[in-house]
Amino acid sequence: MSAPERIPPRSVTAADLLAHGELKVRGRIRDASNAALFCTVAYDGEEASCVYKPVAGERPLWDFPDGTLAQREVAAYEVAAATGWDLVPPTVLRDGPHGEGMCQLWIDVDPESADLLALVDAEEPEPGWKAIGFAEVGEGKTALLVHADDDRLRRLAVLDAVINNADRKGGHLLPTADGRLYGIDHGVTFNADNKLRTLLWGWAGEPLTAEAVQTLTGLREALGGALGTRLAELITAVELDATRARVDALLATGVHPEPSGEWPAIPWPPV
């Protein structure tokens, strides 16, 4: 009688690891506006570093319901995953040492990566750069704030428009050694009112790429199905309807949105 065939072990996904692994706090991320803890998570022989943001450590905000930022971080990941652009690290909602919170895979930034943002002493950006606006740099002087004309940033600008990101700062952009770019810190997203505040205004008013239109078309379909069902567990029905409306508006206009004038367009400080 032959020996039974050995079934290979199931591979552990990042979501499995984050959702089911043993979470151990290793330290606190000091420059975060809300409680953010650096942790390790281990599950089924796999281990990784992650960020854990407990709901109990969230600071109240006047324009977002208390205790909802962690859910919004997860919702942003779900939308990003649906685009297929891999712009947000795997993120889950789970219980942890300090109660329920957001748990997100840690991303190591490449210190040798090319600059994505810059302040230049010029009136217009050089080729390869897009203008954001003028910033005061002290002693009555101003400089032009620019960002790279980078396809990864352009995709992120589209994602931010969909999720209505109210805080896209330079420090939330994480380039990696393999050429990827991740966006993090999505707690202030999905407001039903127009709150888009970002450094990525360089394409404002310009036509969306064909890739973006195709992606948004698929996203609209997904919002009517499984993605919409998942988001309904994380944000309110009004916010979900507003998300669908933003996707419809982007497809109807065919251009990147411009600042509304009803809300500060650029976060400050920009980092």
PDB file of C-alpha atoms in Angstrom:
ATOM      1  CA  MET A   1       0.000   0.000   0.000  1.00  0.00           C
ATOM      2  CA  SER A   2       1.515   3.273  -1.033  1.00  0.00           C
ATOM      3  CA  ALA A   3       1.929   6.089   1.442  1.00  0.00           C
ATOM      4  CA  PRO A   4      -0.743   8.786   1.279  1.00  0.00           C
ATOM      5  CA  GLU A   5       0.189  11.858  -0.675  1.00  0.00           C
ATOM      6  CA  ARG A   6       1.393  14.646   1.576  1.00  0.00           C
ATOM      7  CA  ILE A   7      -0.759  17.735   1.320  1.00  0.00           C
ATOM      8  CA  PRO A   8       1.464  20.802   1.147  1.00  0.00           C
ATOM      9  CA  PRO A   9       0.856  23.390   3.845  1.00  0.00           C
ATOM     10  CA  ARG A  10      -1.440  26.247   2.957  1.00  0.00           C
ATOM     11  CA  SER A  11       0.454  29.436   2.274  1.00  0.00           C
ATOM     12  CA  VAL A  12      -0.146  32.172   4.813  1.00  0.00           C
ATOM     13  CA  THR A  13      -1.346  35.406   3.252  1.00  0.00           C
ATOM     14  CA  ALA A  14      -0.592  38.810   4.715  1.00  0.00           C
ATOM     15  CA  ALA A  15      -4.269  39.112   5.639  1.00  0.00           C
ATOM     16  CA  ASP A  16      -4.166  35.755   7.486  1.00  0.00           C
ATOM     17  CA  LEU A  17      -1.057  36.833   9.343  1.00  0.00           C
ATOM     18  CA  LEU A  18      -2.472  40.197  10.375  1.00  0.00           C
ATOM     19  CA  ALA A  19      -5.929  38.941  11.279  1.00  0.00           C
ATOM     20  CA  HIS A  20      -5.060  35.742  13.156  1.00  0.00           C
ATOM     21  CA  GLY A  21      -1.461  36.086  14.301  1.00  0.00           C
ATOM     22  CA  GLU A  22      -0.211  36.689  17.820  1.00  0.00           C
ATOM     23  CA  LEU A  23       0.296  40.429  18.128  1.00  0.00           C
ATOM     24  CA  LYS A  24       3.137  41.696  20.324  1.00  0.00           C
ATOM     25  CA  VAL A  25       3.784  45.389  20.944  1.00  0.00           C
ATOM     26  CA  ARG A  26       7.445  46.342  20.473  1.00  0.00           C
ATOM     27  CA  GLY A  27       7.244  50.125  20.747  1.00  0.00           C
ATOM     28  CA  ARG A  28       5.319  53.285  20.007  1.00  0.00           C
ATOM     29  CA  ILE A  29       5.520  55.382  16.844  1.00  0.00           C
ATOM     30  CA  ARG A  30       6.052  58.783  18.421  1.00  0.00           C
ATOM     31  CA  ASP A  31       5.279  61.118  15.499  1.00  0.00           C
ATOM     32  CA  ALA A  32       1.776  59.708  14.890  1.00  0.00           C
ATOM     33  CA  SER A  33      -1.191  61.962  15.693  1.00  0.00           C
ATOM     34  CA  ASN A  34      -3.120  59.008  17.147  1.00  0.00           C
ATOM     35  CA  ALA A  35      -1.829  56.063  19.146  1.00  0.00           C
ATOM     36  CA  ALA A  36       0.220  53.944  16.737  1.00  0.00           C
ATOM     37  CA  LEU A  37       2.156  50.935  17.994  1.00  0.00           C
ATOM     38  CA  PHE A  38       4.974  49.100  16.227  1.00  0.00           C
ATOM     39  CA  CYS A  39       4.339  45.367  16.596  1.00  0.00           C
ATOM     40  CA  THR A  40       5.281  41.943  15.398  1.00  0.00           C
ATOM     41  CA  VAL A  41       2.672  39.408  14.399  1.00  0.00           C
ATOM     42  CA  ALA A  42       3.274  35.638  14.142  1.00  0.00           C
ATOM     43  CA  TYR A  43       1.008  32.941  12.725  1.00  0.00           C
ATOM     44  CA  ASP A  44       1.528  29.422  11.391  1.00  0.00           C
ATOM     45  CA  GLY A  45       5.306  29.754  11.236  1.00  0.00           C
ATOM     46  CA  GLU A  46       5.282  33.181   9.594  1.00  0.00           C
ATOM     47  CA  GLU A  47       6.188  36.491  11.221  1.00  0.00           C
ATOM     48  CA  ALA A  48       6.122  40.102  10.108  1.00  0.00           C
ATOM     49  CA  SER A  49       6.254  43.630  11.458  1.00  0.00           C
ATOM     50  CA  CYS A  50       3.078  45.704  11.522  1.00  0.00           C
ATOM     51  CA  VAL A  51       1.412  48.851  12.820  1.00  0.00           C
ATOM     52  CA  TYR A  52      -1.447  48.514  15.284  1.00  0.00           C
ATOM     53  CA  LYS A  53      -3.697  51.528  15.906  1.00  0.00           C
ATOM     54  CA  PRO A  54      -6.222  50.791  18.662  1.00  0.00           C
ATOM     55  CA  VAL A  55      -9.571  52.550  18.480  1.00  0.00           C
ATOM     56  CA  ALA A  56      -9.097  53.515  22.135  1.00  0.00           C
ATOM     57  CA  GLY A  57      -6.121  55.663  21.126  1.00  0.00           C
ATOM     58  CA  GLU A  58      -7.942  57.739  18.496  1.00  0.00           C
ATOM     59  CA  ARG A  59      -8.236  61.476  19.098  1.00  0.00           C
ATOM     60  CA  PRO A  60     -11.764  62.847  18.582  1.00  0.00           C
ATOM     61  CA  LEU A  61     -12.290  64.903  15.408  1.00  0.00           C
ATOM     62  CA  TRP A  62     -15.096  67.402  14.874  1.00  0.00           C
ATOM     63  CA  ASP A  63     -15.925  66.160  11.368  1.00  0.00           C
ATOM     64  CA  PHE A  64     -15.582  62.371  11.816  1.00  0.00           C
ATOM     65  CA  PRO A  65     -17.585  60.219  14.238  1.00  0.00           C
ATOM     66  CA  ASP A  66     -15.587  59.074  17.252  1.00  0.00           C
ATOM     67  CA  GLY A  67     -14.080  55.604  17.086  1.00  0.00           C
ATOM     68  CA  THR A  68     -14.325  55.199  13.299  1.00  0.00           C
ATOM     69  CA  LEU A  69     -10.803  55.926  12.040  1.00  0.00           C
ATOM     70  CA  ALA A  70      -9.626  52.316  12.172  1.00  0.00           C
ATOM     71  CA  GLN A  71     -12.578  51.184  10.072  1.00  0.00           C
ATOM     72  CA  ARG A  72     -11.808  53.897   7.522  1.00  0.00           C
ATOM     73  CA  GLU A  73      -8.209  52.681   7.246  1.00  0.00           C
ATOM     74  CA  VAL A  74      -9.505  49.197   6.461  1.00  0.00           C
ATOM     75  CA  ALA A  75     -12.075  50.567   4.005  1.00  0.00           C
ATOM     76  CA  ALA A  76      -9.322  52.444   2.172  1.00  0.00           C
ATOM     77  CA  TYR A  77      -7.360  49.211   1.842  1.00  0.00           C
ATOM     78  CA  GLU A  78     -10.414  47.358   0.538  1.00  0.00           C
ATOM     79  CA  VAL A  79     -10.969  49.969  -2.175  1.00  0.00           C
ATOM     80  CA  ALA A  80      -7.277  50.047  -3.056  1.00  0.00           C
ATOM     81  CA  ALA A  81      -7.199  46.263  -3.327  1.00  0.00           C
ATOM     82  CA  ALA A  82     -10.213  46.357  -5.649  1.00  0.00           C
ATOM     83  CA  THR A  83      -8.357  48.677  -8.040  1.00  0.00           C
ATOM     84  CA  GLY A  84      -5.549  46.162  -8.427  1.00  0.00           C
ATOM     85  CA  TRP A  85      -2.974  48.952  -8.047  1.00  0.00           C
ATOM     86  CA  ASP A  86      -1.515  47.634  -4.765  1.00  0.00           C
ATOM     87  CA  LEU A  87      -1.246  51.129  -3.285  1.00  0.00           C
ATOM     88  CA  VAL A  88      -2.155  50.450   0.364  1.00  0.00           C
ATOM     89  CA  PRO A  89      -0.454  47.824   2.561  1.00  0.00           C
ATOM     90  CA  PRO A  90      -2.654  44.909   3.681  1.00  0.00           C
ATOM     91  CA  THR A  91      -4.853  46.175   6.515  1.00  0.00           C
ATOM     92  CA  VAL A  92      -7.342  44.420   8.784  1.00  0.00           C
ATOM     93  CA  LEU A  93      -9.578  45.197  11.748  1.00  0.00           C
ATOM     94  CA  ARG A  94      -8.867  42.963  14.730  1.00  0.00           C
ATOM     95  CA  ASP A  95      -8.660  42.690  18.487  1.00  0.00           C
ATOM     96  CA  GLY A  96      -5.289  43.431  20.063  1.00  0.00           C
ATOM     97  CA  PRO A  97      -3.536  44.124  23.361  1.00  0.00           C
ATOM     98  CA  HIS A  98      -5.402  47.438  23.701  1.00  0.00           C
ATOM     99  CA  GLY A  99      -8.714  46.404  22.190  1.00  0.00           C
ATOM    100  CA  GLU A 100     -10.048  46.527  18.645  1.00  0.00           C
ATOM    101  CA  GLY A 101      -7.954  48.404  16.145  1.00  0.00           C
ATOM    102  CA  MET A 102      -6.433  48.636  12.728  1.00  0.00           C
ATOM    103  CA  CYS A 103      -3.481  46.339  11.969  1.00  0.00           C
ATOM    104  CA  GLN A 104      -1.403  47.097   8.862  1.00  0.00           C
ATOM    105  CA  LEU A 105       1.661  45.433   7.387  1.00  0.00           C
ATOM    106  CA  TRP A 106       4.828  47.426   8.045  1.00  0.00           C
ATOM    107  CA  ILE A 107       6.524  48.815   4.925  1.00  0.00           C
ATOM    108  CA  ASP A 108      10.284  49.374   4.816  1.00  0.00           C
ATOM    109  CA  VAL A 109      11.050  52.585   2.923  1.00  0.00           C
ATOM    110  CA  ASP A 110      13.933  52.619   0.460  1.00  0.00           C
ATOM    111  CA  PRO A 111      16.289  55.407   1.622  1.00  0.00           C
ATOM    112  CA  GLU A 112      17.826  55.530  -1.854  1.00  0.00           C
ATOM    113  CA  SER A 113      14.542  56.154  -3.671  1.00  0.00           C
ATOM    114  CA  ALA A 114      14.219  59.249  -5.828  1.00  0.00           C
ATOM    115  CA  ASP A 115      12.551  62.295  -4.296  1.00  0.00           C
ATOM    116  CA  LEU A 116       8.809  62.539  -4.837  1.00  0.00           C
ATOM    117  CA  LEU A 117       8.388  66.056  -3.397  1.00  0.00           C
ATOM    118  CA  ALA A 118      10.564  69.156  -3.535  1.00  0.00           C
ATOM    119  CA  LEU A 119      10.666  72.895  -2.892  1.00  0.00           C
ATOM    120  CA  VAL A 120      12.273  74.789  -5.768  1.00  0.00           C
ATOM    121  CA  ASP A 121      13.222  78.409  -6.306  1.00  0.00           C
ATOM    122  CA  ALA A 122      11.336  78.802  -9.574  1.00  0.00           C
ATOM    123  CA  GLU A 123       8.054  80.006 -11.034  1.00  0.00           C
ATOM    124  CA  GLU A 124       7.376  76.855 -13.027  1.00  0.00           C
ATOM    125  CA  PRO A 125       8.263  73.181 -12.455  1.00  0.00           C
ATOM    126  CA  GLU A 126      10.997  71.545 -14.499  1.00  0.00           C
ATOM    127  CA  PRO A 127      10.193  68.618 -16.831  1.00  0.00           C
ATOM    128  CA  GLY A 128       9.304  65.538 -14.807  1.00  0.00           C
ATOM    129  CA  TRP A 129       7.657  67.575 -12.048  1.00  0.00           C
ATOM    130  CA  LYS A 130       4.174  68.954 -11.376  1.00  0.00           C
ATOM    131  CA  ALA A 131       3.368  72.167  -9.502  1.00  0.00           C
ATOM    132  CA  ILE A 132       1.364  72.030  -6.272  1.00  0.00           C
ATOM    133  CA  GLY A 133       1.576  75.674  -5.213  1.00  0.00           C
ATOM    134  CA  PHE A 134       3.757  78.270  -3.551  1.00  0.00           C
ATOM    135  CA  ALA A 135       4.780  77.899   0.082  1.00  0.00           C
ATOM    136  CA  GLU A 136       6.283  80.367   2.520  1.00  0.00           C
ATOM    137  CA  VAL A 137       9.802  79.346   3.503  1.00  0.00           C
ATOM    138  CA  GLY A 138      10.612  82.148   5.937  1.00  0.00           C
ATOM    139  CA  GLU A 139      11.784  85.758   5.871  1.00  0.00           C
ATOM    140  CA  GLY A 140       9.015  86.688   3.452  1.00  0.00           C
ATOM    141  CA  LYS A 141      10.281  84.277   0.803  1.00  0.00           C
ATOM    142  CA  THR A 142       8.301  81.679  -1.095  1.00  0.00           C
ATOM    143  CA  ALA A 143       9.226  78.558  -3.017  1.00  0.00           C
ATOM    144  CA  LEU A 144       7.351  76.383  -5.453  1.00  0.00           C
ATOM    145  CA  LEU A 145       6.193  73.071  -3.983  1.00  0.00           C
ATOM    146  CA  VAL A 146       6.297  70.327  -6.615  1.00  0.00           C
ATOM    147  CA  HIS A 147       5.745  66.595  -6.846  1.00  0.00           C
ATOM    148  CA  ALA A 148       7.142  64.079  -9.300  1.00  0.00           C
ATOM    149  CA  ASP A 149       5.234  63.417 -12.512  1.00  0.00           C
ATOM    150  CA  ASP A 150       5.103  59.753 -11.548  1.00  0.00           C
ATOM    151  CA  ASP A 151       2.537  57.164 -12.663  1.00  0.00           C
ATOM    152  CA  ARG A 152       2.409  55.696  -9.146  1.00  0.00           C
ATOM    153  CA  LEU A 153       1.531  59.079  -7.672  1.00  0.00           C
ATOM    154  CA  ARG A 154      -1.063  59.631 -10.376  1.00  0.00           C
ATOM    155  CA  ARG A 155      -2.800  56.379  -9.476  1.00  0.00           C
ATOM    156  CA  LEU A 156      -2.708  57.392  -5.840  1.00  0.00           C
ATOM    157  CA  ALA A 157      -4.274  60.756  -6.737  1.00  0.00           C
ATOM    158  CA  VAL A 158      -7.176  58.861  -8.336  1.00  0.00           C
ATOM    159  CA  LEU A 159      -7.546  56.610  -5.294  1.00  0.00           C
ATOM    160  CA  ASP A 160      -7.532  59.641  -2.986  1.00  0.00           C
ATOM    161  CA  ALA A 161     -10.286  61.236  -5.043  1.00  0.00           C
ATOM    162  CA  VAL A 162     -12.395  58.095  -4.682  1.00  0.00           C
ATOM    163  CA  ILE A 163     -11.923  57.705  -0.925  1.00  0.00           C
ATOM    164  CA  ASN A 164     -12.048  61.482  -0.323  1.00  0.00           C
ATOM    165  CA  ASN A 165      -8.729  61.580   1.503  1.00  0.00           C
ATOM    166  CA  ALA A 166      -8.533  64.627   3.764  1.00  0.00           C
ATOM    167  CA  ASP A 167      -4.848  64.249   4.641  1.00  0.00           C
ATOM    168  CA  ARG A 168      -2.462  63.122   1.891  1.00  0.00           C
ATOM    169  CA  LYS A 169       0.901  64.336   3.177  1.00  0.00           C
ATOM    170  CA  GLY A 170       4.396  63.618   1.916  1.00  0.00           C
ATOM    171  CA  GLY A 171       5.173  61.491   4.960  1.00  0.00           C
ATOM    172  CA  HIS A 172       2.340  59.175   3.941  1.00  0.00           C
ATOM    173  CA  LEU A 173       4.164  58.145   0.744  1.00  0.00           C
ATOM    174  CA  LEU A 174       6.340  55.052   1.152  1.00  0.00           C
ATOM    175  CA  PRO A 175       8.532  54.058  -1.833  1.00  0.00           C
ATOM    176  CA  THR A 176      10.156  50.635  -1.579  1.00  0.00           C
ATOM    177  CA  ALA A 177      13.312  49.081  -2.995  1.00  0.00           C
ATOM    178  CA  ASP A 178      11.316  47.006  -5.498  1.00  0.00           C
ATOM    179  CA  GLY A 179       9.883  50.145  -7.112  1.00  0.00           C
ATOM    180  CA  ARG A 180       6.476  50.091  -5.469  1.00  0.00           C
ATOM    181  CA  LEU A 181       4.819  53.024  -3.759  1.00  0.00           C
ATOM    182  CA  TYR A 182       2.434  52.682  -0.845  1.00  0.00           C
ATOM    183  CA  GLY A 183       0.151  55.244   0.747  1.00  0.00           C
ATOM    184  CA  ILE A 184      -0.622  55.034   4.456  1.00  0.00           C
ATOM    185  CA  ASP A 185      -2.622  56.885   7.149  1.00  0.00           C
ATOM    186  CA  HIS A 186      -6.168  56.753   5.773  1.00  0.00           C
ATOM    187  CA  GLY A 187      -8.122  57.438   8.942  1.00  0.00           C
ATOM    188  CA  VAL A 188      -9.719  60.651   7.666  1.00  0.00           C
ATOM    189  CA  THR A 189     -11.354  59.327   4.516  1.00  0.00           C
ATOM    190  CA  PHE A 190     -14.847  58.591   3.162  1.00  0.00           C
ATOM    191  CA  ASN A 191     -16.512  61.689   4.585  1.00  0.00           C
ATOM    192  CA  ALA A 192     -19.791  62.358   2.774  1.00  0.00           C
ATOM    193  CA  ASP A 193     -18.748  66.012   2.302  1.00  0.00           C
ATOM    194  CA  ASN A 194     -15.955  67.025  -0.062  1.00  0.00           C
ATOM    195  CA  LYS A 195     -12.818  66.921   2.106  1.00  0.00           C
ATOM    196  CA  LEU A 196     -10.112  66.185  -0.474  1.00  0.00           C
ATOM    197  CA  ARG A 197      -6.893  67.663   0.851  1.00  0.00           C
ATOM    198  CA  THR A 198      -3.697  66.459  -0.767  1.00  0.00           C
ATOM    199  CA  LEU A 199      -0.261  67.282  -2.116  1.00  0.00           C
ATOM    200  CA  LEU A 200      -1.087  65.503  -5.370  1.00  0.00           C
ATOM    201  CA  TRP A 201      -2.835  68.342  -7.221  1.00  0.00           C
ATOM    202  CA  GLY A 202      -0.414  68.345 -10.152  1.00  0.00           C
ATOM    203  CA  TRP A 203      -2.899  66.693 -12.518  1.00  0.00           C
ATOM    204  CA  ALA A 204      -5.935  68.745 -11.412  1.00  0.00           C
ATOM    205  CA  GLY A 205      -8.222  69.348 -14.388  1.00  0.00           C
ATOM    206  CA  GLU A 206      -6.215  67.059 -16.682  1.00  0.00           C
ATOM    207  CA  PRO A 207      -7.864  64.090 -18.412  1.00  0.00           C
ATOM    208  CA  LEU A 208      -7.782  60.783 -16.594  1.00  0.00           C
ATOM    209  CA  THR A 209      -5.586  58.132 -18.165  1.00  0.00           C
ATOM    210  CA  ALA A 210      -7.216  55.281 -20.058  1.00  0.00           C
ATOM    211  CA  GLU A 211      -5.954  52.982 -17.304  1.00  0.00           C
ATOM    212  CA  ALA A 212      -7.700  55.087 -14.654  1.00  0.00           C
ATOM    213  CA  VAL A 213     -10.975  55.088 -16.579  1.00  0.00           C
ATOM    214  CA  GLN A 214     -10.841  51.316 -16.935  1.00  0.00           C
ATOM    215  CA  THR A 215     -10.039  50.919 -13.249  1.00  0.00           C
ATOM    216  CA  LEU A 216     -12.825  53.262 -12.161  1.00  0.00           C
ATOM    217  CA  THR A 217     -15.297  51.429 -14.388  1.00  0.00           C
ATOM    218  CA  GLY A 218     -14.387  48.163 -12.655  1.00  0.00           C
ATOM    219  CA  LEU A 219     -14.573  49.861  -9.271  1.00  0.00           C
ATOM    220  CA  ARG A 220     -18.090  51.125  -9.992  1.00  0.00           C
ATOM    221  CA  GLU A 221     -19.174  47.568 -10.722  1.00  0.00           C
ATOM    222  CA  ALA A 222     -17.451  46.261  -7.589  1.00  0.00           C
ATOM    223  CA  LEU A 223     -19.179  48.882  -5.430  1.00  0.00           C
ATOM    224  CA  GLY A 224     -22.478  47.427  -6.576  1.00  0.00           C
ATOM    225  CA  GLY A 225     -21.404  43.984  -5.445  1.00  0.00           C
ATOM    226  CA  ALA A 226     -18.992  42.406  -2.969  1.00  0.00           C
ATOM    227  CA  LEU A 227     -16.938  45.541  -2.366  1.00  0.00           C
ATOM    228  CA  GLY A 228     -20.045  47.544  -1.549  1.00  0.00           C
ATOM    229  CA  THR A 229     -21.165  44.845   0.881  1.00  0.00           C
ATOM    230  CA  ARG A 230     -17.781  44.889   2.593  1.00  0.00           C
ATOM    231  CA  LEU A 231     -17.657  48.687   2.843  1.00  0.00           C
ATOM    232  CA  ALA A 232     -21.142  48.731   4.367  1.00  0.00           C
ATOM    233  CA  GLU A 233     -19.567  46.994   7.379  1.00  0.00           C
ATOM    234  CA  LEU A 234     -16.985  49.761   7.770  1.00  0.00           C
ATOM    235  CA  ILE A 235     -18.571  53.106   6.812  1.00  0.00           C
ATOM    236  CA  THR A 236     -22.102  54.528   6.919  1.00  0.00           C
ATOM    237  CA  ALA A 237     -24.697  54.087   4.181  1.00  0.00           C
ATOM    238  CA  VAL A 238     -24.490  57.817   3.403  1.00  0.00           C
ATOM    239  CA  GLU A 239     -20.705  57.609   3.076  1.00  0.00           C
ATOM    240  CA  LEU A 240     -20.967  54.562   0.834  1.00  0.00           C
ATOM    241  CA  ASP A 241     -23.450  56.353  -1.423  1.00  0.00           C
ATOM    242  CA  ALA A 242     -21.078  59.331  -1.567  1.00  0.00           C
ATOM    243  CA  THR A 243     -18.223  57.015  -2.576  1.00  0.00           C
ATOM    244  CA  ARG A 244     -20.280  55.647  -5.441  1.00  0.00           C
ATOM    245  CA  ALA A 245     -21.170  59.213  -6.445  1.00  0.00           C
ATOM    246  CA  ARG A 246     -17.495  60.230  -6.518  1.00  0.00           C
ATOM    247  CA  VAL A 247     -16.661  57.331  -8.819  1.00  0.00           C
ATOM    248  CA  ASP A 248     -19.599  58.250 -11.074  1.00  0.00           C
ATOM    249  CA  ALA A 249     -18.464  61.895 -11.137  1.00  0.00           C
ATOM    250  CA  LEU A 250     -14.894  60.984 -12.070  1.00  0.00           C
ATOM    251  CA  LEU A 251     -16.141  58.853 -14.940  1.00  0.00           C
ATOM    252  CA  ALA A 252     -18.645  61.498 -16.053  1.00  0.00           C
ATOM    253  CA  THR A 253     -16.111  64.346 -16.135  1.00  0.00           C
ATOM    254  CA  GLY A 254     -13.180  62.238 -17.273  1.00  0.00           C
ATOM    255  CA  VAL A 255     -10.698  64.524 -15.475  1.00  0.00           C
ATOM    256  CA  HIS A 256      -8.803  64.692 -12.199  1.00  0.00           C
ATOM    257  CA  PRO A 257     -10.718  66.800  -9.655  1.00  0.00           C
ATOM    258  CA  GLU A 258      -9.723  70.354  -8.810  1.00  0.00           C
ATOM    259  CA  PRO A 259      -9.773  72.020  -5.383  1.00  0.00           C
ATOM    260  CA  SER A 260     -13.315  72.955  -4.408  1.00  0.00           C
ATOM    261  CA  GLY A 261     -12.431  76.145  -2.547  1.00  0.00           C
ATOM    262  CA  GLU A 262     -14.668  74.982   0.312  1.00  0.00           C
ATOM    263  CA  TRP A 263     -11.877  73.242   2.230  1.00  0.00           C
ATOM    264  CA  PRO A 264      -8.111  73.839   2.554  1.00  0.00           C
ATOM    265  CA  ALA A 265      -6.694  72.087  -0.484  1.00  0.00           C
ATOM    266  CA  ILE A 266      -3.203  71.350   0.830  1.00  0.00           C
ATOM    267  CA  PRO A 267      -2.418  69.740   4.211  1.00  0.00           C
ATOM    268  CA  TRP A 268      -0.029  71.646   6.415  1.00  0.00           C
ATOM    269  CA  PRO A 269       2.635  70.881   7.297  1.00  0.00           C
ATOM    270  CA  PRO A 270       2.983  69.026   3.974  1.00  0.00           C
ATOM    271  CA  VAL A 271       5.071  66.237   5.480  1.00  0.00           C
TER     272      VAL A 271
END
